[in-house]
CSV table of C-alpha atoms in Angstrom, one decimal:
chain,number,residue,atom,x,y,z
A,1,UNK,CA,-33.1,-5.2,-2.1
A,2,UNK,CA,-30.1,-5.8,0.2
A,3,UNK,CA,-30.8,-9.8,-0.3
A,4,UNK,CA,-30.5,-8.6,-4.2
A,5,UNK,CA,-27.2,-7.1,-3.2
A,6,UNK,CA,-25.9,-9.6,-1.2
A,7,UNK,CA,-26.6,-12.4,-4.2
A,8,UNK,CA,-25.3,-10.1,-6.9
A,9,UNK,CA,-21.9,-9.0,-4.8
A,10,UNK,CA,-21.8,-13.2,-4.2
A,11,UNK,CA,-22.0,-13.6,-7.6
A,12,UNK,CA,-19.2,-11.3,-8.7
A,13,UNK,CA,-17.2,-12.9,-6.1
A,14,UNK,CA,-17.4,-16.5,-7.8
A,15,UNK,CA,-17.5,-15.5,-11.7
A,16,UNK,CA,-17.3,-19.9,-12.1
A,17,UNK,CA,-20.8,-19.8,-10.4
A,18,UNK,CA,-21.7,-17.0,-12.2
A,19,UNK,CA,-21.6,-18.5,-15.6
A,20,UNK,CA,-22.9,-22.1,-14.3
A,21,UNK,CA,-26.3,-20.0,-13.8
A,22,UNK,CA,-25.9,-18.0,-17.1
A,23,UNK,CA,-25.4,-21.2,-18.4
A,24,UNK,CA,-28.4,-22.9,-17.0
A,25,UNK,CA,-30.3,-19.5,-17.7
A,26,UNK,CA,-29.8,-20.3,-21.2
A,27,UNK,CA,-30.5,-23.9,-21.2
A,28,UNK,CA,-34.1,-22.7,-19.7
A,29,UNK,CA,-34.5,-20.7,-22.6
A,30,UNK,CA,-32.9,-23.6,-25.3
A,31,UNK,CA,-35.5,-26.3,-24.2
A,32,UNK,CA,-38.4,-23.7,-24.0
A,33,UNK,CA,-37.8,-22.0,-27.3
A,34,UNK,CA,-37.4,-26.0,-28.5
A,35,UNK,CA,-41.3,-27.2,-27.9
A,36,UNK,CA,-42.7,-23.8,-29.8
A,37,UNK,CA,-42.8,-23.4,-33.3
A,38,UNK,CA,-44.2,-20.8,-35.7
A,39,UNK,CA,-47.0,-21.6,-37.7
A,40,UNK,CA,-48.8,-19.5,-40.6
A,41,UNK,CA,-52.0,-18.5,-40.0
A,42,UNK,CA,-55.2,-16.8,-42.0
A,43,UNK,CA,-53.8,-13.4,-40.4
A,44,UNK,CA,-50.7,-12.3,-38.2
A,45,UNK,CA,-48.7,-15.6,-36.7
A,46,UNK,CA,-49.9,-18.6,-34.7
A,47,UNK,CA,-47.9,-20.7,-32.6
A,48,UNK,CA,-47.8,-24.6,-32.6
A,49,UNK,CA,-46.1,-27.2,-29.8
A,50,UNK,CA,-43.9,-29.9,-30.9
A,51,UNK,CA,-41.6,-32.1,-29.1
A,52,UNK,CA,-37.9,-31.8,-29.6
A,53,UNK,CA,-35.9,-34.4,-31.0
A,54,UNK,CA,-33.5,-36.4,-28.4
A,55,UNK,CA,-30.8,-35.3,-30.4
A,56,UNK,CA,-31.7,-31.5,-30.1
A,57,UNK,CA,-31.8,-31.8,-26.0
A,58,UNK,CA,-28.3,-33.4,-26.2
A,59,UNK,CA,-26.6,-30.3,-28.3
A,60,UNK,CA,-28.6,-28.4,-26.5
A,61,UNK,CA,-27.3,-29.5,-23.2
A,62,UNK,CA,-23.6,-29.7,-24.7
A,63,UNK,CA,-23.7,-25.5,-25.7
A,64,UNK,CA,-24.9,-24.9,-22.0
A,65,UNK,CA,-22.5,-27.0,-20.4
A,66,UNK,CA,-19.4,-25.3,-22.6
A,67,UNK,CA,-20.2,-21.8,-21.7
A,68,UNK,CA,-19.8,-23.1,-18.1
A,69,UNK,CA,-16.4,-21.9,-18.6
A,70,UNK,CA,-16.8,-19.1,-21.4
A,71,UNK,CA,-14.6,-16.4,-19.4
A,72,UNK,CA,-11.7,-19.3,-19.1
A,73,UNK,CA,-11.4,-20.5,-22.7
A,74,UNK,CA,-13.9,-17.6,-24.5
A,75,UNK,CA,-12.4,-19.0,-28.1
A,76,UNK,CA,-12.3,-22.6,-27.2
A,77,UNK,CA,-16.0,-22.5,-25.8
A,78,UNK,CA,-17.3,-20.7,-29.4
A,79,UNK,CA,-15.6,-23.6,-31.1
A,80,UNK,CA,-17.4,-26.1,-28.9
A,81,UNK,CA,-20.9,-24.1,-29.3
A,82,UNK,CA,-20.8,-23.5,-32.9
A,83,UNK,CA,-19.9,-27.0,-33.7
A,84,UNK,CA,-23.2,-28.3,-31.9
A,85,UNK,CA,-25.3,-25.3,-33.7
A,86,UNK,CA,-23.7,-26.3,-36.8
A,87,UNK,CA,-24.8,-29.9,-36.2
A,88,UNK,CA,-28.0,-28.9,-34.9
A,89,UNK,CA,-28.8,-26.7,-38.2
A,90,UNK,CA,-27.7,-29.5,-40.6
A,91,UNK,CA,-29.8,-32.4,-39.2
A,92,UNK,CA,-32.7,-31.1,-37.1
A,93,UNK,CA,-35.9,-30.7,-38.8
A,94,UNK,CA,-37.7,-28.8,-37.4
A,95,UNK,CA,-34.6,-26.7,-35.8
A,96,UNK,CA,-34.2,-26.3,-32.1
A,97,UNK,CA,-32.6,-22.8,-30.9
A,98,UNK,CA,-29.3,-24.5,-30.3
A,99,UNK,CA,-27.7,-21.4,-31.8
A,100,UNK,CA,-28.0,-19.3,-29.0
A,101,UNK,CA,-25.6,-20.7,-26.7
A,102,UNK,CA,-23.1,-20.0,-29.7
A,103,UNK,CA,-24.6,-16.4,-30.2
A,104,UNK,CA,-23.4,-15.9,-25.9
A,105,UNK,CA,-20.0,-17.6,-26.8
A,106,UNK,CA,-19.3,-15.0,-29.7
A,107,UNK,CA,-20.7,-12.4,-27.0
A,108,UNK,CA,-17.9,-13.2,-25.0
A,109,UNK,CA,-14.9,-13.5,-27.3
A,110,UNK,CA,-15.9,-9.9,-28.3
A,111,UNK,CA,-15.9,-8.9,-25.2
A,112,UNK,CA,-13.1,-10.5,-23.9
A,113,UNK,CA,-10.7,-9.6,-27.2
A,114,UNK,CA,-9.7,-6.9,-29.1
A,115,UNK,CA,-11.7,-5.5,-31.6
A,116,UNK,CA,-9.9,-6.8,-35.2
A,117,UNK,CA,-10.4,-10.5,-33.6
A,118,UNK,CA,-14.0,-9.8,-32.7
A,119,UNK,CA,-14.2,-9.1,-36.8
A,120,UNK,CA,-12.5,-12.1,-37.6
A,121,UNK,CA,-14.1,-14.8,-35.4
A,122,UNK,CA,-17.4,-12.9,-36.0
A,123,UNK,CA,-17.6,-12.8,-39.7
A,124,UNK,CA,-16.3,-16.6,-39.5
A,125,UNK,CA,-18.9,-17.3,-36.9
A,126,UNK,CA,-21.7,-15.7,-39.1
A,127,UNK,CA,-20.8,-17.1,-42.6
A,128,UNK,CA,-20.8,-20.6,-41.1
A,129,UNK,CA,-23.4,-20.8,-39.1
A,130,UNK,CA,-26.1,-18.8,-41.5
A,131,UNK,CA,-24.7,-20.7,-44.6
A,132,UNK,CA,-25.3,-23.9,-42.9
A,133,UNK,CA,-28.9,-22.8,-42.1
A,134,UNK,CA,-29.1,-21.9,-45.7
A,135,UNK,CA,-27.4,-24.8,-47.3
A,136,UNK,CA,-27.6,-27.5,-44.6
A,137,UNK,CA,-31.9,-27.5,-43.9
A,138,UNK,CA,-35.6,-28.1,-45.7
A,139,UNK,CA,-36.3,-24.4,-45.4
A,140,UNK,CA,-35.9,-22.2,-48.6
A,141,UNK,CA,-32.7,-20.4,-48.3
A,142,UNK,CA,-34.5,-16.6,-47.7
A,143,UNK,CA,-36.5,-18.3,-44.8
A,144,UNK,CA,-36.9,-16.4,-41.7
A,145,UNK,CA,-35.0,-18.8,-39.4
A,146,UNK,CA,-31.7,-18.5,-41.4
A,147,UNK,CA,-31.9,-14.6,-41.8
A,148,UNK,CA,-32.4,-15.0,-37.9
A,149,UNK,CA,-29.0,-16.4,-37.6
A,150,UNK,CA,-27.0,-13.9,-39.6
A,151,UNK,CA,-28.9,-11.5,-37.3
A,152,UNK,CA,-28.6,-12.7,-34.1
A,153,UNK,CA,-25.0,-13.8,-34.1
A,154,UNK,CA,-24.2,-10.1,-35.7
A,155,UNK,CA,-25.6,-8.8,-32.4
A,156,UNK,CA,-23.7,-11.1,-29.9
A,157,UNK,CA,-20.7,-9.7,-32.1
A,158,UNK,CA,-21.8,-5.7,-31.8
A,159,UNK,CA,-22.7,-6.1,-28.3
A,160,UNK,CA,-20.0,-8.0,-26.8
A,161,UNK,CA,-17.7,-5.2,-28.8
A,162,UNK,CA,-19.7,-2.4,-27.2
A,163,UNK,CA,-19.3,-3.8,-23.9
A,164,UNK,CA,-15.7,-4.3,-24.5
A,165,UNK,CA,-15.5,-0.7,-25.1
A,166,UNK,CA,-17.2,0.4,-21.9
A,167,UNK,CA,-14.9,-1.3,-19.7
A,168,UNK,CA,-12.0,0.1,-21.7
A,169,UNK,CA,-13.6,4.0,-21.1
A,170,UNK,CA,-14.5,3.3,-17.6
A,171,UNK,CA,-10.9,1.7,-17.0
A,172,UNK,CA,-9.3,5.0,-18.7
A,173,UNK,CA,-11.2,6.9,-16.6
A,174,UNK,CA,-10.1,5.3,-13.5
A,175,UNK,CA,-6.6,4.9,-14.3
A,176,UNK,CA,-7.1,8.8,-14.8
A,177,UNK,CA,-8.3,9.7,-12.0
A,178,UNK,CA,-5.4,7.4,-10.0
A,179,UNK,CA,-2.9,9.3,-12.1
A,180,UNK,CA,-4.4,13.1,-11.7
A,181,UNK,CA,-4.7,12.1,-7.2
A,182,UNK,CA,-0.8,10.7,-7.8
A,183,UNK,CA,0.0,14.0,-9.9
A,184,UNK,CA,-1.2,16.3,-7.1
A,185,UNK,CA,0.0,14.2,-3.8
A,186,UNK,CA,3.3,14.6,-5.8
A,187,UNK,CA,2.9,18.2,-6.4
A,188,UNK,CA,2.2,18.7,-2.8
A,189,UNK,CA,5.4,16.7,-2.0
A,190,UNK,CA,7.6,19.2,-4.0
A,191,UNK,CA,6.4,22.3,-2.8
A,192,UNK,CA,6.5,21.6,0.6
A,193,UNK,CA,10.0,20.2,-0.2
A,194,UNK,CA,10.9,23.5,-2.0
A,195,UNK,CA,9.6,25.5,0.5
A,196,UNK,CA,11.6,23.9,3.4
A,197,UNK,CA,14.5,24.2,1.2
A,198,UNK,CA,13.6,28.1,0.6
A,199,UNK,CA,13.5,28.7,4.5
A,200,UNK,CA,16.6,26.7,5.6
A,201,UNK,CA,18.5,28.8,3.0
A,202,UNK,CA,17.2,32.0,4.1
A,203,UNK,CA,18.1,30.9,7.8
A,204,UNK,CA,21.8,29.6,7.0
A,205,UNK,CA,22.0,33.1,5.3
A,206,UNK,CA,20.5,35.0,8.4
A,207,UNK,CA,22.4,33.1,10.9
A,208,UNK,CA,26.2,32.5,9.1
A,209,UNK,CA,26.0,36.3,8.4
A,210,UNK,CA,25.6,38.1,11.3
A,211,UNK,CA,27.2,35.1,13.8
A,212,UNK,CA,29.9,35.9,11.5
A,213,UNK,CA,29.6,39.6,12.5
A,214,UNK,CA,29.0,39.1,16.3
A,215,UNK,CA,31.9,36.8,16.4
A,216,UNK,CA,34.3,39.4,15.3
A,217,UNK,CA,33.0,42.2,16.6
A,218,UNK,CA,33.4,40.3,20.4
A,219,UNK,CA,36.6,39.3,19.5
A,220,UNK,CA,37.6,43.1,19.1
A,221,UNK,CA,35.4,43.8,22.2
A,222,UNK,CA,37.5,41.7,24.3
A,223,UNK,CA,41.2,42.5,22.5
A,224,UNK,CA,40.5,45.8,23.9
A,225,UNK,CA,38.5,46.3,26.7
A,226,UNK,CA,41.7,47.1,28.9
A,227,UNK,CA,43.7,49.6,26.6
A,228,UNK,CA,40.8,51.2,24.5
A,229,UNK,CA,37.2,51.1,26.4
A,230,UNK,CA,35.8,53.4,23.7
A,231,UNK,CA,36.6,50.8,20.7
A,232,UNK,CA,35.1,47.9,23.1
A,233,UNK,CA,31.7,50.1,23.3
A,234,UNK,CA,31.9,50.3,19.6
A,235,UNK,CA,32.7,47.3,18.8
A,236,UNK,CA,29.6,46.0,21.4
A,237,UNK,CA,27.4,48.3,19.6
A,238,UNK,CA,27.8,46.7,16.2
A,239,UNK,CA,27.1,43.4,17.8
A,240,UNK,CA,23.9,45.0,19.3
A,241,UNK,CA,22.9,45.7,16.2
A,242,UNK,CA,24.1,42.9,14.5
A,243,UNK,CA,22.1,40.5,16.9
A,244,UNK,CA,19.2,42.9,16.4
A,245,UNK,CA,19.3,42.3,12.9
A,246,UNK,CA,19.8,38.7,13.1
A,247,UNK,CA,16.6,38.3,15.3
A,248,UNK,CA,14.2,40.5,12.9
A,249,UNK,CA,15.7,38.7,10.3
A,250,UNK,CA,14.6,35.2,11.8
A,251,UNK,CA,11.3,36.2,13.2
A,252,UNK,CA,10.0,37.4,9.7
A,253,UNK,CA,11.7,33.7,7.9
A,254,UNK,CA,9.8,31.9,11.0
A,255,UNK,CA,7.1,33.8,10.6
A,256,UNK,CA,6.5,32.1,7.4
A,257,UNK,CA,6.4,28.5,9.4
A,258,UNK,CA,2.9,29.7,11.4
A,259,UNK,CA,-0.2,28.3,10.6
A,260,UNK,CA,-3.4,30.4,9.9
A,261,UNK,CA,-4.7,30.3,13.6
A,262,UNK,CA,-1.3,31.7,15.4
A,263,UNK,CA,-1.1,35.3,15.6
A,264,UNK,CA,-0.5,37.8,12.6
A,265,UNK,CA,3.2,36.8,11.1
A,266,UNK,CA,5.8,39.7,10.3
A,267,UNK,CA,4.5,41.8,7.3
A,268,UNK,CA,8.2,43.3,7.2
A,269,UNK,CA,9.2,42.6,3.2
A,270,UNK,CA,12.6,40.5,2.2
A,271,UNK,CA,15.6,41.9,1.5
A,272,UNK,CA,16.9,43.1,-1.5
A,273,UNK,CA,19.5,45.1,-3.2
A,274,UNK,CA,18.1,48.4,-2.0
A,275,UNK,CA,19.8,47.6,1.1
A,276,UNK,CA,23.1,46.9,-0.1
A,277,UNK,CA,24.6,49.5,1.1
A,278,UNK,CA,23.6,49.0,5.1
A,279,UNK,CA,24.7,45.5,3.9
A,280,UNK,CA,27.9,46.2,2.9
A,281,UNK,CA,28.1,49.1,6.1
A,282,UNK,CA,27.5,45.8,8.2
A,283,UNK,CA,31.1,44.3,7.2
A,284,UNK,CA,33.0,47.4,7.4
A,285,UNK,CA,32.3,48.3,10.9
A,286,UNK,CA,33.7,44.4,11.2
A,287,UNK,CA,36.9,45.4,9.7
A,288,UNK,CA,36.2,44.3,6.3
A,289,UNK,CA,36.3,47.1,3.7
A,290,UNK,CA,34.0,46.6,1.3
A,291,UNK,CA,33.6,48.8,-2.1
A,292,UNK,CA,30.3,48.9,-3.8
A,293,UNK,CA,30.0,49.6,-7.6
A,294,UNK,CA,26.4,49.4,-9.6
A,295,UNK,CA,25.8,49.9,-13.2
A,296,UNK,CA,21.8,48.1,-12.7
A,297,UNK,CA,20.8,51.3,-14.5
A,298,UNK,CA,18.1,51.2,-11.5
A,299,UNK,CA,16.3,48.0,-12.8
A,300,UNK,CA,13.4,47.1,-11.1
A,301,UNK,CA,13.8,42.9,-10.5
A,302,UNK,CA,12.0,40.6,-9.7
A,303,UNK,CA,11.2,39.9,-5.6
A,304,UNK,CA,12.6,36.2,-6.2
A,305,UNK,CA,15.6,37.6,-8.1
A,306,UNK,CA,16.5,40.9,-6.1
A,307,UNK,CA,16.6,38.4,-2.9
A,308,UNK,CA,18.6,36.1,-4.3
A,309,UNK,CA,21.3,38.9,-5.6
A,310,UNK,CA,21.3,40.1,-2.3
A,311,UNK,CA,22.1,36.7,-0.4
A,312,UNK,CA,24.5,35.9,-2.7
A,313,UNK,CA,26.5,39.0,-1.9
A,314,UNK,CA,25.5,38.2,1.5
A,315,UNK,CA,27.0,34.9,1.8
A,316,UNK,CA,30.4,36.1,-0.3
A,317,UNK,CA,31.1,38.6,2.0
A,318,UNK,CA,30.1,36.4,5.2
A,319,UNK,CA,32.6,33.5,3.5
A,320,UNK,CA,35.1,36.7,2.7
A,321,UNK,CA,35.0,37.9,6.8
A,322,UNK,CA,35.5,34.1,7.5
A,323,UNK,CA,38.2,32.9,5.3
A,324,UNK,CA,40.2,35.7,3.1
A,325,UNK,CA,42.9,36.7,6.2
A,326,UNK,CA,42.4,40.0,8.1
A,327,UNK,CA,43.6,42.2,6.0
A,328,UNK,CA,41.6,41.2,2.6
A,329,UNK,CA,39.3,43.5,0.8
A,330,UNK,CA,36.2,42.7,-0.9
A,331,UNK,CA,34.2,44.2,-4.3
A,332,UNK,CA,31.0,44.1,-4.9
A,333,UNK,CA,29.7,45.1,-8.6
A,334,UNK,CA,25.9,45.0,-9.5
A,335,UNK,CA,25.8,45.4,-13.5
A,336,UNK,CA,22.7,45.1,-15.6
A,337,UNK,CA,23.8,43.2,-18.9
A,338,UNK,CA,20.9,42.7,-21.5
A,339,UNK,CA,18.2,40.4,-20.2
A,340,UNK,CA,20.3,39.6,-17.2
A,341,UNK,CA,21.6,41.1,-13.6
A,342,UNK,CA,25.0,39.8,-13.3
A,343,UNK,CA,26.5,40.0,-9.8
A,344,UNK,CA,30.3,40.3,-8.6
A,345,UNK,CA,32.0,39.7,-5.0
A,346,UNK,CA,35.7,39.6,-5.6
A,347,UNK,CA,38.2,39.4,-2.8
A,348,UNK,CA,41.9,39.4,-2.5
A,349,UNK,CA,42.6,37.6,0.4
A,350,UNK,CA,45.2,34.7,1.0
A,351,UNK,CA,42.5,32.6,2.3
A,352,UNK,CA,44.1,31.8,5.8
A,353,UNK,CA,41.0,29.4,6.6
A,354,UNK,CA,40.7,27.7,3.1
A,355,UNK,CA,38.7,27.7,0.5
A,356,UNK,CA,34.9,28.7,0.9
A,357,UNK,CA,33.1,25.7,1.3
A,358,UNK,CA,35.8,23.2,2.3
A,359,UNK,CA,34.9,22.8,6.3
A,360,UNK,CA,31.6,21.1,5.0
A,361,UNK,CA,29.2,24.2,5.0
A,362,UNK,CA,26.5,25.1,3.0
A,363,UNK,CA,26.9,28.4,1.8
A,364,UNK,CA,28.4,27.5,-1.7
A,365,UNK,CA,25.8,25.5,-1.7
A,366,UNK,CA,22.9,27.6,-1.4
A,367,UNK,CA,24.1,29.9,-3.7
A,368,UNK,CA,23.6,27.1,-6.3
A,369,UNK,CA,20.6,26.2,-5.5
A,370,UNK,CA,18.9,29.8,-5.3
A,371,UNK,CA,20.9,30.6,-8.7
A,372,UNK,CA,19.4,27.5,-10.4
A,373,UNK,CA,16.1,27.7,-9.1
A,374,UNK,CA,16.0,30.9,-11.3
A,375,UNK,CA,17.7,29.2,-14.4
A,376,UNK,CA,20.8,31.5,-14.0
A,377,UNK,CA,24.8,30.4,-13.7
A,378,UNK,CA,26.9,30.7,-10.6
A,379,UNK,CA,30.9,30.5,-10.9
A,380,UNK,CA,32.7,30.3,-8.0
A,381,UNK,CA,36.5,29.8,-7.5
A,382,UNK,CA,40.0,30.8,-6.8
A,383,UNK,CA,41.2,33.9,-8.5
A,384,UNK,CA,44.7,34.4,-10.5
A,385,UNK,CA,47.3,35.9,-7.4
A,386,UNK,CA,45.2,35.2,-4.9
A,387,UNK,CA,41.6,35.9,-3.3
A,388,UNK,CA,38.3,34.3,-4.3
A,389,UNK,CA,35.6,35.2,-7.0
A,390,UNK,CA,31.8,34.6,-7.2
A,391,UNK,CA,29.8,35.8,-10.2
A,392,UNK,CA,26.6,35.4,-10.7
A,393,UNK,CA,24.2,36.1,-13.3
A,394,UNK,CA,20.3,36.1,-13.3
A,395,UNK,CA,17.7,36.7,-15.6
A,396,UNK,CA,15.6,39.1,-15.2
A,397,UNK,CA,12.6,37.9,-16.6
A,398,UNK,CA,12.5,33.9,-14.9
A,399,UNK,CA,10.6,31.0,-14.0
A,400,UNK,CA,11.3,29.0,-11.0
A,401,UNK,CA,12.7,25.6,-11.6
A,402,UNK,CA,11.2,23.1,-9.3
A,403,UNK,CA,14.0,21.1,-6.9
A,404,UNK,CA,15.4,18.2,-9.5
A,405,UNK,CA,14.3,19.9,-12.6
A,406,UNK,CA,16.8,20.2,-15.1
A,407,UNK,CA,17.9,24.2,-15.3
């Protein structure tokens, strides 16, 4: 068996040698078929032997020698073969089986081709071929012999078409099966992609907003240590907190990073706007006042959507601590609107530190991404007299949109 193998995988290797032994497979068959010939008998069929003519060895050793190279020139070798059948059916008498080498030839155009030229060069192939048998020889035109070759060069047609139509269902099937293994490598791609996205957003959030906090909060710490010890203590409280917060924060974003083996990850749910309030507690103790108006009529959102409403006030009031001047104020309105949850931080701040955005940070831009990612609009921009505005609005009922999809 694995000598079989070996000379069938050799084979495939060298298609040239291939055919050679097609080829001589079918001259074997030629010269054989060529010294029997049918006889009628008292009952059933009987057999005779005869001797071909010289001229039937040399067409017969032409057609094999063409289809030699039948996968190079398929159309050229089925001219080549069914000239010498067509010679062999006008002149020979008795006939020699010259027209099989012509019947392989139309096996391969039909394979080789598309199926309206299999239909042309068939039909061409057959009409010639059987109405020389019919026309050219001795035989009465109804003999057996020509009805063979209508038949026999009909089923090199059908068959090489069939095969032709294998190899076009196994290719589809393989091209397929690439394409579905491409489709799901990709898939994998984006949602790790989106997911690493997802966490360093939810980090930049964690970390701008309560840095942000600590840094003013020590900043009043040490402005009045000396005169006011009380105020310090406060102020070192909130930055207690503030760094408590920041770290429970991070360990349950981190805790999504672990892999099934490491112990149990935070269970501790994300935030949301039911926490808006300690939220905006968070910046007044940091000197920022902060009013708070909701008309959500109570709405029960979405997780995706109530966490991103909540970082985006998140970030506006971290960029409003940062940049608006210390003597700003900020707004914050929550307002259900039809389908949508449309969200309002509004401050009116000079902007001693610039515009949000312009040292080259990210929050801006996270609020983009987590606003398109649920098909919703963000505005952002200077207001008329002064201050900055950022208004969001967010469906309700959403899809995700996957990172490059078109919102």
């Amino acid at each position: 068996m694995r000598t079989i193998e070996r000379a069938r995988c050799g084979l495939r290797a060298h298609p040239l040698a291939l055919d050679a032994a097609i080829a001589a497979g079918v001259l074997v068959c030629m010269v054989a078929g060529s010294f029997v010939v049918p006889g009628g008998g008292g009952r059933g069929i009987s057999w005779g032997v005869r001797t071909p003519a010289p001229l039937s060895l040399l067409l017969m050793l032409l057609g094999a020698a063409a289809l030699v190279f039948r996968r190079r020139a398929p159309k050229a070798v089925l001219a080549v073969t069914g000239a010498v059948s067509l010679a062999e059916l006008v002149t020979a008498d008795p006939r020699a089986p010259v027209a099989m080498s012509a019947v392989i030839a139309l096996f391969t155009v039909a394979a080789a081709t598309d199926r309206t030229t299999t239909v042309r060069v068939g039909l061409l192939t057959m009409t010639v071929l059987t109405g020389a048998a019919m026309l050219g020889g001795s035989l009465p035109w109804y003999a057996q012999e020509n009805l063979g070759v209508l038949a026999w060069t009909g089923i090199g047609a059908t068959a090489g078409d069939a095969v032709r139509s294998r190899r076009a269902v196994v290719r589809a099937i393989r091209e397929r099966a690439e394409r579905a293994e491409r489709t799901r490598e990709e898939e994998a791609r984006r949602r790790v992609a989106e997911e690493r996205l997802r966490i360093a957003r939810d980090l930049h959030d964690v970390v701008a907003h309560h840095i942000a906090l600590v840094n003013v909060q020590a900043g009043v710490a040490a402005h009045v240590m000396d005169r006011r010890p009380d105020q310090a203590k406060e102020a070192l409280a909130h930055v207690r907190e503030a760094s408590r917060s920041a770290l429970n924060e991070l360990r349950a974003t981190v805790g999504l990073l672990r892999q099934s083996g490491d112990p149990e990850a935070p269970t501790e749910p994300a935030p949301g706007l039911s926490r808006l309030d300690d939220l905006a507690g968070t910046f007044r103790s940091a000197g920022l006042p902060v009013q708070v108006a909701r008309a959500d009529d109570g709405t029960a959102l979405p997780a995706a959507v109530d966490l991103a409403a909540y970082r985006i006030i998140q970030e506006a009031l971290t960029n409003a601590q940062k940049h608006a001047g210390p003597n700003a104020r900020a707004e914050v309105s929550v307002v259900r609107v039809g389908p949508n949850i449309e969200v309002t931080v509004l401050d009116d701040g000079p902007g001693a530190d610039g515009e949000p955005g312009a040292g080259g940070g990210h929050g801006l831009l996270g609020m983009r991404e987590r606003v398109t990612a649920l098909r919703g609009t963000l505005t952002t921009g200077p207001r008329y007299g002064g201050g900055y505005r950022v208004h969001a609005i967010l469906p309700v009922e959403t899809r995700t949109t996957a990172p490059g999809e078109t919102a």
